[in-house]
PDB file of C-alpha atoms (C1' of nucleotides) in Angstrom:
ATOM      1  CA  MET A   1       7.011 202.232  46.552  1.00 90.00           C
ATOM      2  CA  THR A   2       3.535 202.852  47.892  1.00 97.00           C
ATOM      3  CA  GLY A   3       4.872 205.577  50.146  1.00 98.00           C
ATOM      4  CA  TYR A   4       6.747 207.193  47.284  1.00 98.00           C
ATOM      5  CA  ALA A   5       3.735 207.108  44.946  1.00 98.00           C
ATOM      6  CA  LEU A   6       1.567 208.592  47.692  1.00 98.00           C
ATOM      7  CA  ARG A   7       4.075 211.349  48.360  1.00 98.00           C
ATOM      8  CA  ARG A   8       4.484 212.374  44.729  1.00 98.00           C
ATOM      9  CA  ALA A   9       0.724 212.366  44.111  1.00 98.00           C
ATOM     10  CA  GLN A  10       0.117 214.333  47.306  1.00 98.00           C
ATOM     11  CA  ILE A  11       2.690 216.942  46.324  1.00 98.00           C
ATOM     12  CA  ALA A  12       1.152 217.292  42.859  1.00 98.00           C
ATOM     13  CA  VAL A  13      -2.362 217.682  44.287  1.00 98.00           C
ATOM     14  CA  PHE A  14      -1.229 220.191  46.937  1.00 98.00           C
ATOM     15  CA  GLU A  15       0.579 222.146  44.241  1.00 97.00           C
ATOM     16  CA  GLY A  16      -2.695 222.311  42.327  1.00 97.00           C
ATOM     17  CA  PHE A  17      -4.435 223.449  45.508  1.00 97.00           C
ATOM     18  CA  ARG A  18      -1.959 226.286  46.022  1.00 97.00           C
ATOM     19  CA  ARG A  19      -2.346 227.443  42.433  1.00 96.00           C
ATOM     20  CA  THR A  20      -6.146 227.520  42.673  1.00 97.00           C
ATOM     21  CA  VAL A  21      -7.623 227.729  46.169  1.00 97.00           C
ATOM     22  CA  GLY A  22      -4.362 229.306  47.305  1.00 97.00           C
ATOM     23  CA  LYS A  23      -5.122 232.341  45.165  1.00 96.00           C
ATOM     24  CA  ILE A  24      -7.767 233.457  47.651  1.00 97.00           C
ATOM     25  CA  GLY A  25      -5.316 233.164  50.549  1.00 96.00           C
ATOM     26  CA  LEU A  26      -5.975 229.721  51.992  1.00 97.00           C
ATOM     27  CA  ARG A  27      -3.369 227.064  52.642  1.00 97.00           C
ATOM     28  CA  PRO A  28      -4.300 223.360  52.669  1.00 98.00           C
ATOM     29  CA  ALA A  29      -4.155 223.038  56.463  1.00 98.00           C
ATOM     30  CA  GLN A  30      -6.267 226.169  56.968  1.00 98.00           C
ATOM     31  CA  PHE A  31      -8.845 224.843  54.531  1.00 98.00           C
ATOM     32  CA  SER A  32      -9.087 221.551  56.452  1.00 98.00           C
ATOM     33  CA  VAL A  33      -9.459 223.381  59.760  1.00 98.00           C
ATOM     34  CA  MET A  34     -12.260 225.566  58.456  1.00 98.00           C
ATOM     35  CA  ILE A  35     -14.090 222.576  57.011  1.00 98.00           C
ATOM     36  CA  VAL A  36     -14.055 220.784  60.372  1.00 98.00           C
ATOM     37  CA  ILE A  37     -15.284 223.893  62.195  1.00 98.00           C
ATOM     38  CA  HIS A  38     -17.977 224.385  59.558  1.00 98.00           C
ATOM     39  CA  ARG A  39     -19.203 220.804  59.878  1.00 98.00           C
ATOM     40  CA  THR A  40     -19.105 220.726  63.687  1.00 98.00           C
ATOM     41  CA  PRO A  41     -19.193 224.236  65.096  1.00 98.00           C
ATOM     42  CA  GLY A  42     -18.334 224.619  68.772  1.00 98.00           C
ATOM     43  CA  LEU A  43     -15.637 221.968  69.025  1.00 98.00           C
ATOM     44  CA  LYS A  44     -12.786 222.781  71.391  1.00 98.00           C
ATOM     45  CA  GLN A  45      -9.359 223.608  69.954  1.00 98.00           C
ATOM     46  CA  THR A  46      -7.921 220.276  71.007  1.00 98.00           C
ATOM     47  CA  GLU A  47     -10.829 218.404  69.448  1.00 98.00           C
ATOM     48  CA  VAL A  48     -10.382 220.088  66.082  1.00 98.00           C
ATOM     49  CA  ALA A  49      -6.638 219.510  66.232  1.00 98.00           C
ATOM     50  CA  ASN A  50      -7.114 215.811  67.067  1.00 98.00           C
ATOM     51  CA  ALA A  51      -9.636 215.333  64.284  1.00 98.00           C
ATOM     52  CA  LEU A  52      -7.037 216.550  61.806  1.00 98.00           C
ATOM     53  CA  GLY A  53      -3.995 214.856  63.308  1.00 97.00           C
ATOM     54  CA  ILE A  54      -2.485 218.201  64.305  1.00 98.00           C
ATOM     55  CA  GLN A  55      -0.818 218.558  67.681  1.00 98.00           C
ATOM     56  CA  ARG A  56      -2.603 221.020  69.906  1.00 98.00           C
ATOM     57  CA  THR A  57       0.695 222.776  70.543  1.00 98.00           C
ATOM     58  CA  ASN A  58       1.093 223.604  66.857  1.00 98.00           C
ATOM     59  CA  PHE A  59      -2.563 224.382  66.500  1.00 98.00           C
ATOM     60  CA  VAL A  60      -2.411 227.518  68.657  1.00 98.00           C
ATOM     61  CA  ALA A  61      -0.600 229.609  66.051  1.00 98.00           C
ATOM     62  CA  MET A  62      -2.932 228.360  63.347  1.00 98.00           C
ATOM     63  CA  VAL A  63      -6.025 229.478  65.245  1.00 98.00           C
ATOM     64  CA  ASN A  64      -4.309 232.773  66.073  1.00 98.00           C
ATOM     65  CA  GLU A  65      -3.797 233.434  62.381  1.00 98.00           C
ATOM     66  CA  LEU A  66      -7.308 232.388  61.368  1.00 98.00           C
ATOM     67  CA  GLU A  67      -8.652 234.672  64.080  1.00 98.00           C
ATOM     68  CA  ARG A  68      -6.411 237.530  62.945  1.00 97.00           C
ATOM     69  CA  LEU A  69      -7.721 237.027  59.415  1.00 97.00           C
ATOM     70  CA  GLY A  70     -11.239 237.307  60.810  1.00 98.00           C
ATOM     71  CA  TRP A  71     -12.402 233.885  59.613  1.00 98.00           C
ATOM     72  CA  VAL A  72     -12.525 231.995  62.923  1.00 98.00           C
ATOM     73  CA  GLU A  73     -13.385 233.037  66.445  1.00 98.00           C
ATOM     74  CA  ARG A  74     -12.739 231.546  69.854  1.00 98.00           C
ATOM     75  CA  ARG A  75     -15.706 231.572  72.229  1.00 98.00           C
ATOM     76  CA  ALA A  76     -15.080 230.807  75.891  1.00 96.00           C
ATOM     77  CA  LEU A  77     -16.764 227.585  77.001  1.00 96.00           C
ATOM     78  CA  ASP A  78     -15.441 227.798  80.521  1.00 96.00           C
ATOM     79  CA  ARG A  79     -12.406 229.629  81.775  1.00 95.00           C
ATOM     80  CA  ARG A  80      -9.895 227.270  80.209  1.00 95.00           C
ATOM     81  CA  SER A  81     -11.453 225.988  76.985  1.00 97.00           C
ATOM     82  CA  HIS A  82     -12.422 227.690  73.748  1.00 95.00           C
ATOM     83  CA  ALA A  83     -15.096 226.649  71.287  1.00 98.00           C
ATOM     84  CA  LEU A  84     -14.260 227.379  67.654  1.00 98.00           C
ATOM     85  CA  HIS A  85     -16.719 228.931  65.217  1.00 98.00           C
ATOM     86  CA  LEU A  86     -16.509 230.397  61.738  1.00 98.00           C
ATOM     87  CA  THR A  87     -17.303 234.078  61.465  1.00 98.00           C
ATOM     88  CA  ARG A  88     -19.572 235.316  58.694  1.00 98.00           C
ATOM     89  CA  ALA A  89     -16.463 236.273  56.724  1.00 98.00           C
ATOM     90  CA  GLY A  90     -15.084 232.799  57.389  1.00 98.00           C
ATOM     91  CA  GLN A  91     -18.259 231.190  56.028  1.00 98.00           C
ATOM     92  CA  GLY A  92     -17.944 233.277  52.889  1.00 98.00           C
ATOM     93  CA  LYS A  93     -14.278 232.489  52.449  1.00 98.00           C
ATOM     94  CA  LEU A  94     -14.923 228.779  52.918  1.00 98.00           C
ATOM     95  CA  SER A  95     -17.743 228.816  50.355  1.00 98.00           C
ATOM     96  CA  GLU A  96     -15.431 230.471  47.851  1.00 98.00           C
ATOM     97  CA  ALA A  97     -12.723 227.934  48.556  1.00 98.00           C
ATOM     98  CA  MET A  98     -15.075 224.968  48.247  1.00 98.00           C
ATOM     99  CA  ALA A  99     -16.349 226.198  44.892  1.00 98.00           C
ATOM    100  CA  ILE A 100     -12.799 226.338  43.570  1.00 98.00           C
ATOM    101  CA  GLU A 101     -11.950 222.995  45.138  1.00 98.00           C
ATOM    102  CA  ARG A 102     -14.955 221.359  43.442  1.00 98.00           C
ATOM    103  CA  LYS A 103     -13.426 222.272  40.088  1.00 97.00           C
ATOM    104  CA  GLN A 104     -10.178 220.666  41.126  1.00 97.00           C
ATOM    105  CA  GLU A 105     -11.984 217.491  42.146  1.00 97.00           C
ATOM    106  CA  ALA A 106     -13.673 217.477  38.749  1.00 97.00           C
ATOM    107  CA  LEU A 107     -10.209 217.642  37.193  1.00 97.00           C
ATOM    108  CA  TYR A 108      -9.079 214.618  39.197  1.00 98.00           C
ATOM    109  CA  ASP A 109     -12.214 212.813  38.032  1.00 97.00           C
ATOM    110  CA  LYS A 110     -11.309 213.596  34.449  1.00 97.00           C
ATOM    111  CA  ILE A 111      -7.712 212.449  34.877  1.00 97.00           C
ATOM    112  CA  LEU A 112      -8.625 209.207  36.607  1.00 97.00           C
ATOM    113  CA  GLY A 113     -11.712 208.284  34.625  1.00 92.00           C
ATOM    114  CA  PRO A 114     -15.336 207.799  35.655  1.00 87.00           C
ATOM    115  CA  GLY A 115     -15.924 206.727  39.250  1.00 90.00           C
ATOM    116  CA  GLU A 116     -12.222 206.131  39.875  1.00 96.00           C
ATOM    117  CA  ARG A 117     -11.766 209.129  42.155  1.00 96.00           C
ATOM    118  CA  LEU A 118     -14.243 207.744  44.679  1.00 97.00           C
ATOM    119  CA  LYS A 119     -12.502 204.396  44.479  1.00 97.00           C
ATOM    120  CA  LEU A 120      -9.215 206.150  45.192  1.00 98.00           C
ATOM    121  CA  LEU A 121     -10.647 208.001  48.187  1.00 98.00           C
ATOM    122  CA  ASP A 122     -11.982 204.727  49.571  1.00 98.00           C
ATOM    123  CA  MET A 123      -8.628 202.979  49.229  1.00 98.00           C
ATOM    124  CA  LEU A 124      -6.740 205.891  50.797  1.00 98.00           C
ATOM    125  CA  ARG A 125      -9.119 205.943  53.741  1.00 97.00           C
ATOM    126  CA  ARG A 126      -8.905 202.176  54.257  1.00 97.00           C
ATOM    127  CA  LEU A 127      -5.130 202.309  54.072  1.00 97.00           C
ATOM    128  CA  GLN A 128      -4.913 205.129  56.609  1.00 97.00           C
ATOM    129  CA  VAL A 129      -7.381 203.595  59.048  1.00 96.00           C
ATOM    130  CA  GLY A 130      -5.863 200.135  58.638  1.00 96.00           C
ATOM    131  CA  LEU A 131      -2.410 201.467  59.491  1.00 95.00           C
ATOM    132  CA  GLU A 132      -3.466 203.620  62.424  1.00 92.00           C
ATOM    133  CA  ALA A 133      -5.271 200.681  64.024  1.00 85.00           C
TER     134      ALA A 133
ATOM    135  CA  MET B   1     -10.830 216.142  49.930  1.00 90.00           C
ATOM    136  CA  THR B   2      -8.572 214.177  47.623  1.00 97.00           C
ATOM    137  CA  GLY B   3      -5.595 216.156  48.845  1.00 98.00           C
ATOM    138  CA  TYR B   4      -6.528 215.577  52.457  1.00 98.00           C
ATOM    139  CA  ALA B   5      -7.045 211.829  51.971  1.00 98.00           C
ATOM    140  CA  LEU B   6      -3.712 211.611  50.164  1.00 98.00           C
ATOM    141  CA  ARG B   7      -1.941 213.520  52.911  1.00 98.00           C
ATOM    142  CA  ARG B   8      -3.326 211.416  55.759  1.00 98.00           C
ATOM    143  CA  ALA B   9      -2.581 208.144  53.963  1.00 98.00           C
ATOM    144  CA  GLN B  10       0.915 209.325  53.094  1.00 98.00           C
ATOM    145  CA  ILE B  11       1.604 210.278  56.706  1.00 98.00           C
ATOM    146  CA  ALA B  12       0.374 206.893  57.934  1.00 98.00           C
ATOM    147  CA  VAL B  13       2.512 205.011  55.410  1.00 98.00           C
ATOM    148  CA  PHE B  14       5.613 207.121  56.160  1.00 98.00           C
ATOM    149  CA  GLU B  15       5.058 206.525  59.858  1.00 97.00           C
ATOM    150  CA  GLY B  16       5.067 202.789  59.144  1.00 97.00           C
ATOM    151  CA  PHE B  17       8.248 203.236  57.116  1.00 97.00           C
ATOM    152  CA  ARG B  18       9.995 205.004  59.971  1.00 97.00           C
ATOM    153  CA  ARG B  19       8.961 202.300  62.445  1.00 96.00           C
ATOM    154  CA  THR B  20      10.279 199.501  60.199  1.00 97.00           C
ATOM    155  CA  VAL B  21      12.845 200.489  57.577  1.00 97.00           C
ATOM    156  CA  GLY B  22      13.758 203.445  59.775  1.00 97.00           C
ATOM    157  CA  LYS B  23      15.092 201.036  62.401  1.00 96.00           C
ATOM    158  CA  ILE B  24      18.141 200.373  60.217  1.00 97.00           C
ATOM    159  CA  GLY B  25      18.834 204.069  59.860  1.00 96.00           C
ATOM    160  CA  LEU B  26      17.203 205.040  56.573  1.00 97.00           C
ATOM    161  CA  ARG B  27      14.764 207.878  56.060  1.00 97.00           C
ATOM    162  CA  PRO B  28      12.207 207.782  53.234  1.00 98.00           C
ATOM    163  CA  ALA B  29      14.064 210.292  51.046  1.00 98.00           C
ATOM    164  CA  GLN B  30      17.380 208.467  51.503  1.00 98.00           C
ATOM    165  CA  PHE B  31      15.720 205.201  50.542  1.00 98.00           C
ATOM    166  CA  SER B  32      14.356 206.724  47.343  1.00 98.00           C
ATOM    167  CA  VAL B  33      17.753 208.179  46.440  1.00 98.00           C
ATOM    168  CA  MET B  34      19.510 204.867  46.919  1.00 98.00           C
ATOM    169  CA  ILE B  35      16.903 203.057  44.822  1.00 98.00           C
ATOM    170  CA  VAL B  36      17.427 205.453  41.909  1.00 98.00           C
ATOM    171  CA  ILE B  37      21.211 205.113  42.128  1.00 98.00           C
ATOM    172  CA  HIS B  38      20.881 201.342  42.318  1.00 98.00           C
ATOM    173  CA  ARG B  39      18.663 201.173  39.245  1.00 98.00           C
ATOM    174  CA  THR B  40      20.737 203.609  37.195  1.00 98.00           C
ATOM    175  CA  PRO B  41      24.272 203.842  38.532  1.00 98.00           C
ATOM    176  CA  GLY B  42      26.391 206.704  37.279  1.00 98.00           C
ATOM    177  CA  LEU B  43      23.707 209.372  37.040  1.00 98.00           C
ATOM    178  CA  LYS B  44      24.854 212.878  37.860  1.00 98.00           C
ATOM    179  CA  GLN B  45      23.685 214.535  41.077  1.00 98.00           C
ATOM    180  CA  THR B  46      21.292 216.816  39.260  1.00 98.00           C
ATOM    181  CA  GLU B  47      19.809 213.912  37.314  1.00 98.00           C
ATOM    182  CA  VAL B  48      19.068 211.910  40.451  1.00 98.00           C
ATOM    183  CA  ALA B  49      17.613 214.976  42.134  1.00 98.00           C
ATOM    184  CA  ASN B  50      15.386 215.737  39.139  1.00 98.00           C
ATOM    185  CA  ALA B  51      14.166 212.154  38.924  1.00 98.00           C
ATOM    186  CA  LEU B  52      12.954 212.432  42.516  1.00 98.00           C
ATOM    187  CA  GLY B  53      11.615 215.972  42.368  1.00 97.00           C
ATOM    188  CA  ILE B  54      14.316 217.206  44.735  1.00 98.00           C
ATOM    189  CA  GLN B  55      16.035 220.511  44.042  1.00 98.00           C
ATOM    190  CA  ARG B  56      19.722 220.112  43.341  1.00 98.00           C
ATOM    191  CA  THR B  57      20.473 222.758  45.933  1.00 98.00           C
ATOM    192  CA  ASN B  58      18.898 220.664  48.694  1.00 98.00           C
ATOM    193  CA  PHE B  59      20.354 217.491  47.293  1.00 98.00           C
ATOM    194  CA  VAL B  60      23.938 218.430  48.140  1.00 98.00           C
ATOM    195  CA  ALA B  61      23.535 217.893  51.879  1.00 98.00           C
ATOM    196  CA  MET B  62      21.713 214.611  51.274  1.00 98.00           C
ATOM    197  CA  VAL B  63      24.554 213.226  49.166  1.00 98.00           C
ATOM    198  CA  ASN B  64      27.073 214.515  51.716  1.00 98.00           C
ATOM    199  CA  GLU B  65      25.332 212.531  54.443  1.00 98.00           C
ATOM    200  CA  LEU B  66      24.967 209.371  52.342  1.00 98.00           C
ATOM    201  CA  GLU B  67      28.661 209.640  51.529  1.00 98.00           C
ATOM    202  CA  ARG B  68      29.558 210.201  55.176  1.00 97.00           C
ATOM    203  CA  LEU B  69      27.541 207.083  56.039  1.00 97.00           C
ATOM    204  CA  GLY B  70      29.584 205.189  53.455  1.00 98.00           C
ATOM    205  CA  TRP B  71      26.601 204.119  51.326  1.00 98.00           C
ATOM    206  CA  VAL B  72      27.052 206.368  48.290  1.00 98.00           C
ATOM    207  CA  GLU B  73      30.117 207.705  46.529  1.00 98.00           C
ATOM    208  CA  ARG B  74      30.728 210.556  44.112  1.00 98.00           C
ATOM    209  CA  ARG B  75      32.947 209.721  41.146  1.00 98.00           C
ATOM    210  CA  ALA B  76      34.250 212.594  39.048  1.00 96.00           C
ATOM    211  CA  LEU B  77      32.889 212.477  35.494  1.00 96.00           C
ATOM    212  CA  ASP B  78      34.648 215.621  34.432  1.00 96.00           C
ATOM    213  CA  ARG B  79      35.896 218.468  36.553  1.00 94.00           C
ATOM    214  CA  ARG B  80      32.470 219.806  37.397  1.00 95.00           C
ATOM    215  CA  SER B  81      30.091 216.840  37.517  1.00 97.00           C
ATOM    216  CA  HIS B  82      29.859 213.826  39.809  1.00 95.00           C
ATOM    217  CA  ALA B  83      28.455 210.413  38.984  1.00 98.00           C
ATOM    218  CA  LEU B  84      26.707 208.700  41.890  1.00 98.00           C
ATOM    219  CA  HIS B  85      27.230 205.063  42.783  1.00 98.00           C
ATOM    220  CA  LEU B  86      26.322 202.817  45.687  1.00 98.00           C
ATOM    221  CA  THR B  87      29.231 201.445  47.658  1.00 98.00           C
ATOM    222  CA  ARG B  88      29.278 197.796  48.648  1.00 98.00           C
ATOM    223  CA  ALA B  89      27.993 198.807  52.066  1.00 98.00           C
ATOM    224  CA  GLY B  90      25.289 200.851  50.354  1.00 98.00           C
ATOM    225  CA  GLN B  91      24.208 197.833  48.302  1.00 98.00           C
ATOM    226  CA  GLY B  92      23.939 195.798  51.474  1.00 98.00           C
ATOM    227  CA  LYS B  93      22.012 198.482  53.310  1.00 98.00           C
ATOM    228  CA  LEU B  94      19.604 198.874  50.402  1.00 98.00           C
ATOM    229  CA  SER B  95      19.010 195.104  50.221  1.00 98.00           C
ATOM    230  CA  GLU B  96      18.189 195.078  53.925  1.00 98.00           C
ATOM    231  CA  ALA B  97      15.843 198.010  53.507  1.00 98.00           C
ATOM    232  CA  MET B  98      14.074 196.502  50.512  1.00 98.00           C
ATOM    233  CA  ALA B  99      13.490 193.237  52.376  1.00 98.00           C
ATOM    234  CA  ILE B 100      11.805 195.133  55.194  1.00 98.00           C
ATOM    235  CA  GLU B 101       9.879 197.295  52.758  1.00 98.00           C
ATOM    236  CA  ARG B 102       8.535 194.206  50.981  1.00 98.00           C
ATOM    237  CA  LYS B 103       6.902 193.164  54.243  1.00 97.00           C
ATOM    238  CA  GLN B 104       5.300 196.562  54.531  1.00 97.00           C
ATOM    239  CA  GLU B 105       3.966 196.322  50.989  1.00 97.00           C
ATOM    240  CA  ALA B 106       2.516 192.926  51.874  1.00 97.00           C
ATOM    241  CA  LEU B 107       0.750 194.584  54.791  1.00 97.00           C
ATOM    242  CA  TYR B 108      -0.774 197.182  52.467  1.00 98.00           C
ATOM    243  CA  ASP B 109      -1.892 194.348  50.211  1.00 97.00           C
ATOM    244  CA  LYS B 110      -3.586 192.703  53.162  1.00 97.00           C
ATOM    245  CA  ILE B 111      -5.288 195.922  54.263  1.00 97.00           C
ATOM    246  CA  LEU B 112      -6.532 196.807  50.781  1.00 97.00           C
ATOM    247  CA  GLY B 113      -7.463 193.365  49.545  1.00 92.00           C
ATOM    248  CA  PRO B 114      -6.178 191.282  46.618  1.00 87.00           C
ATOM    249  CA  GLY B 115      -4.794 193.236  43.685  1.00 90.00           C
ATOM    250  CA  GLU B 116      -5.984 196.558  45.066  1.00 96.00           C
ATOM    251  CA  ARG B 117      -2.518 197.835  45.931  1.00 97.00           C
ATOM    252  CA  LEU B 118      -1.430 197.721  42.297  1.00 97.00           C
ATOM    253  CA  LYS B 119      -4.631 199.480  41.326  1.00 97.00           C
ATOM    254  CA  LEU B 120      -3.837 202.162  43.894  1.00 98.00           C
ATOM    255  CA  LEU B 121      -0.286 202.615  42.588  1.00 98.00           C
ATOM    256  CA  ASP B 122      -1.633 202.972  39.066  1.00 98.00           C
ATOM    257  CA  MET B 123      -4.148 205.621  40.084  1.00 98.00           C
ATOM    258  CA  LEU B 124      -1.578 207.577  42.073  1.00 98.00           C
ATOM    259  CA  ARG B 125       0.823 207.564  39.172  1.00 97.00           C
ATOM    260  CA  ARG B 126      -1.831 208.657  36.681  1.00 97.00           C
ATOM    261  CA  LEU B 127      -2.948 211.425  39.009  1.00 97.00           C
ATOM    262  CA  GLN B 128       0.594 212.705  39.499  1.00 97.00           C
ATOM    263  CA  VAL B 129       1.537 212.563  35.837  1.00 96.00           C
ATOM    264  CA  GLY B 130      -1.800 214.041  34.778  1.00 96.00           C
ATOM    265  CA  LEU B 131      -1.313 216.996  37.085  1.00 95.00           C
ATOM    266  CA  GLU B 132       2.308 217.666  36.217  1.00 92.00           C
ATOM    267  CA  ALA B 133       1.483 217.738  32.513  1.00 84.00           C
TER     268      ALA B 133
ATOM    269  C1'  DT C   1      26.919 231.203  27.666  1.00 91.35           C
ATOM    270  C1'  DA C   2      24.961 227.380  29.930  1.00 91.35           C
ATOM    271  C1'  DT C   3      25.696 223.797  33.230  1.00 91.35           C
ATOM    272  C1'  DT C   4      27.084 221.627  37.722  1.00 91.35           C
ATOM    273  C1'  DG C   5      27.746 221.856  42.149  1.00 91.35           C
ATOM    274  C1'  DT C   6      27.769 224.586  46.069  1.00 91.35           C
ATOM    275  C1'  DT C   7      26.771 227.953  50.130  1.00 91.35           C
ATOM    276  C1'  DA C   8      23.816 230.836  52.646  1.00 91.35           C
ATOM    277  C1'  DT C   9      19.444 231.770  54.107  1.00 91.35           C
ATOM    278  C1'  DA C  10      14.636 231.862  55.216  1.00 91.35           C
ATOM    279  C1'  DC C  11      10.198 229.869  55.758  1.00 91.35           C
ATOM    280  C1'  DT C  12       6.901 226.173  56.745  1.00 91.35           C
ATOM    281  C1'  DC C  13       5.779 222.053  59.118  1.00 91.35           C
ATOM    282  C1'  DT C  14       6.348 219.155  62.845  1.00 91.35           C
ATOM    283  C1'  DA C  15       7.960 217.326  67.509  1.00 91.35           C
ATOM    284  C1'  DT C  16       9.097 217.765  72.577  1.00 91.35           C
ATOM    285  C1'  DA C  17       9.383 219.857  77.071  1.00 91.35           C
ATOM    286  C1'  DA C  18       7.716 222.782  80.273  1.00 91.35           C
ATOM    287  C1'  DC C  19       4.554 226.141  82.058  1.00 91.35           C
ATOM    288  C1'  DT C  20      -0.177 228.502  83.618  1.00 91.35           C
ATOM    289  C1'  DA C  21      -4.750 228.337  84.811  1.00 91.35           C
ATOM    290  C1'  DT C  22      -8.499 226.054  85.406  1.00 91.35           C
ATOM    291  C1'  DA C  23     -11.762 221.694  85.979  1.00 91.35           C
TER     292       DA C  23
ATOM    293  C1'  DT D   1      -4.904 215.170  89.586  1.00 91.35           C
ATOM    294  C1'  DA D   2      -6.061 215.721  84.866  1.00 91.35           C
ATOM    295  C1'  DT D   3      -7.195 218.871  81.218  1.00 91.35           C
ATOM    296  C1'  DA D   4      -6.905 223.043  77.896  1.00 91.35           C
ATOM    297  C1'  DG D   5      -4.254 226.211  76.186  1.00 91.35           C
ATOM    298  C1'  DT D   6       0.036 228.220  75.702  1.00 91.35           C
ATOM    299  C1'  DT D   7       5.214 229.346  75.002  1.00 91.35           C
ATOM    300  C1'  DA D   8       9.726 228.273  73.615  1.00 91.35           C
ATOM    301  C1'  DT D   9      12.541 225.689  70.915  1.00 91.35           C
ATOM    302  C1'  DA D  10      14.652 222.482  67.801  1.00 91.35           C
ATOM    303  C1'  DG D  11      14.613 219.656  63.781  1.00 91.35           C
ATOM    304  C1'  DA D  12      13.139 218.279  59.201  1.00 91.35           C
ATOM    305  C1'  DG D  13      11.916 219.608  54.596  1.00 91.35           C
ATOM    306  C1'  DT D  14      11.758 222.936  51.064  1.00 91.35           C
ATOM    307  C1'  DA D  15      12.405 227.383  48.380  1.00 91.35           C
ATOM    308  C1'  DT D  16      15.237 231.341  46.387  1.00 91.35           C
ATOM    309  C1'  DA D  17      19.376 234.000  45.383  1.00 91.35           C
ATOM    310  C1'  DA D  18      23.950 234.182  44.462  1.00 91.35           C
ATOM    311  C1'  DC D  19      28.412 232.320  43.476  1.00 91.35           C
ATOM    312  C1'  DA D  20      32.708 229.541  41.554  1.00 91.35           C
ATOM    313  C1'  DA D  21      34.417 226.434  38.487  1.00 91.35           C
ATOM    314  C1'  DT D  22      33.991 224.226  34.322  1.00 91.35           C
ATOM    315  C1'  DA D  23      31.834 222.720  29.766  1.00 91.35           C
TER     316       DA D  23
END
DNA sequence: TATTGTTATACTCTATAACTATA
DNA sequence: TATAGTTATAGAGTATAACAATA
């Protein structure tokens, strides 16, 4: 029941994401990656992947694509590890995306009623952390 | 942000499902299908698929497998449509699964605090319905 | 003509094993 | 010996197009 409700709501929200933020060429996972790199530039690939619950093995292709798109760059830390940074184009793209996303969040606020969205985020976070512990 | 929180919580809850209900051989989607058939026996394939947001084209293989497992049966309504019913074995399997799932829901209750789980379900439902409208 | 079920197919996401090179 | 990144690969889940049989 809880799992089903979560799944359906997540699908609906992701669908909204694709219709809005998606228009400028960003998928949900790419958006999350760029936000982490923006907030903590210089993290290693594996660190970014771990922070997002992505396996480092699947993360390689993602970084390849973001690099190909010119939004992210790998900088050698030593001869086996790469630090991730947003390029100037990546910063711009992320700003665009966040502006669109803010409108979506405002929509969720409207649907749920005043203050309820923050309450929802808190419950989701507690549920996730409580289960992963 | 909301999408990300939803996704992470959903993954955590599904992971819990697989570790518990999954032990008796049911995946989340199969569980949801069997619940719908249990609540409204005799629905056509397409009706069950629609109720769950599954495309009828992808639903064929799911019903095939549930039939092969002996939990669901197709009964001809006319010469082109099938009504879906749980077999006796399917009823038993679903009862087992629901008993395990109830324990999981109790865990979510404990993690979230008294009454909060119902509040969460209500918000998720309103968000989903609000977005699909 | 529209509906129901179906097949084929492709694409994304995710999971595992194994490898290279470096620390 | 452990770590970081990588490749290859397989399995879910999901999406579209096209079709046959039937209403």
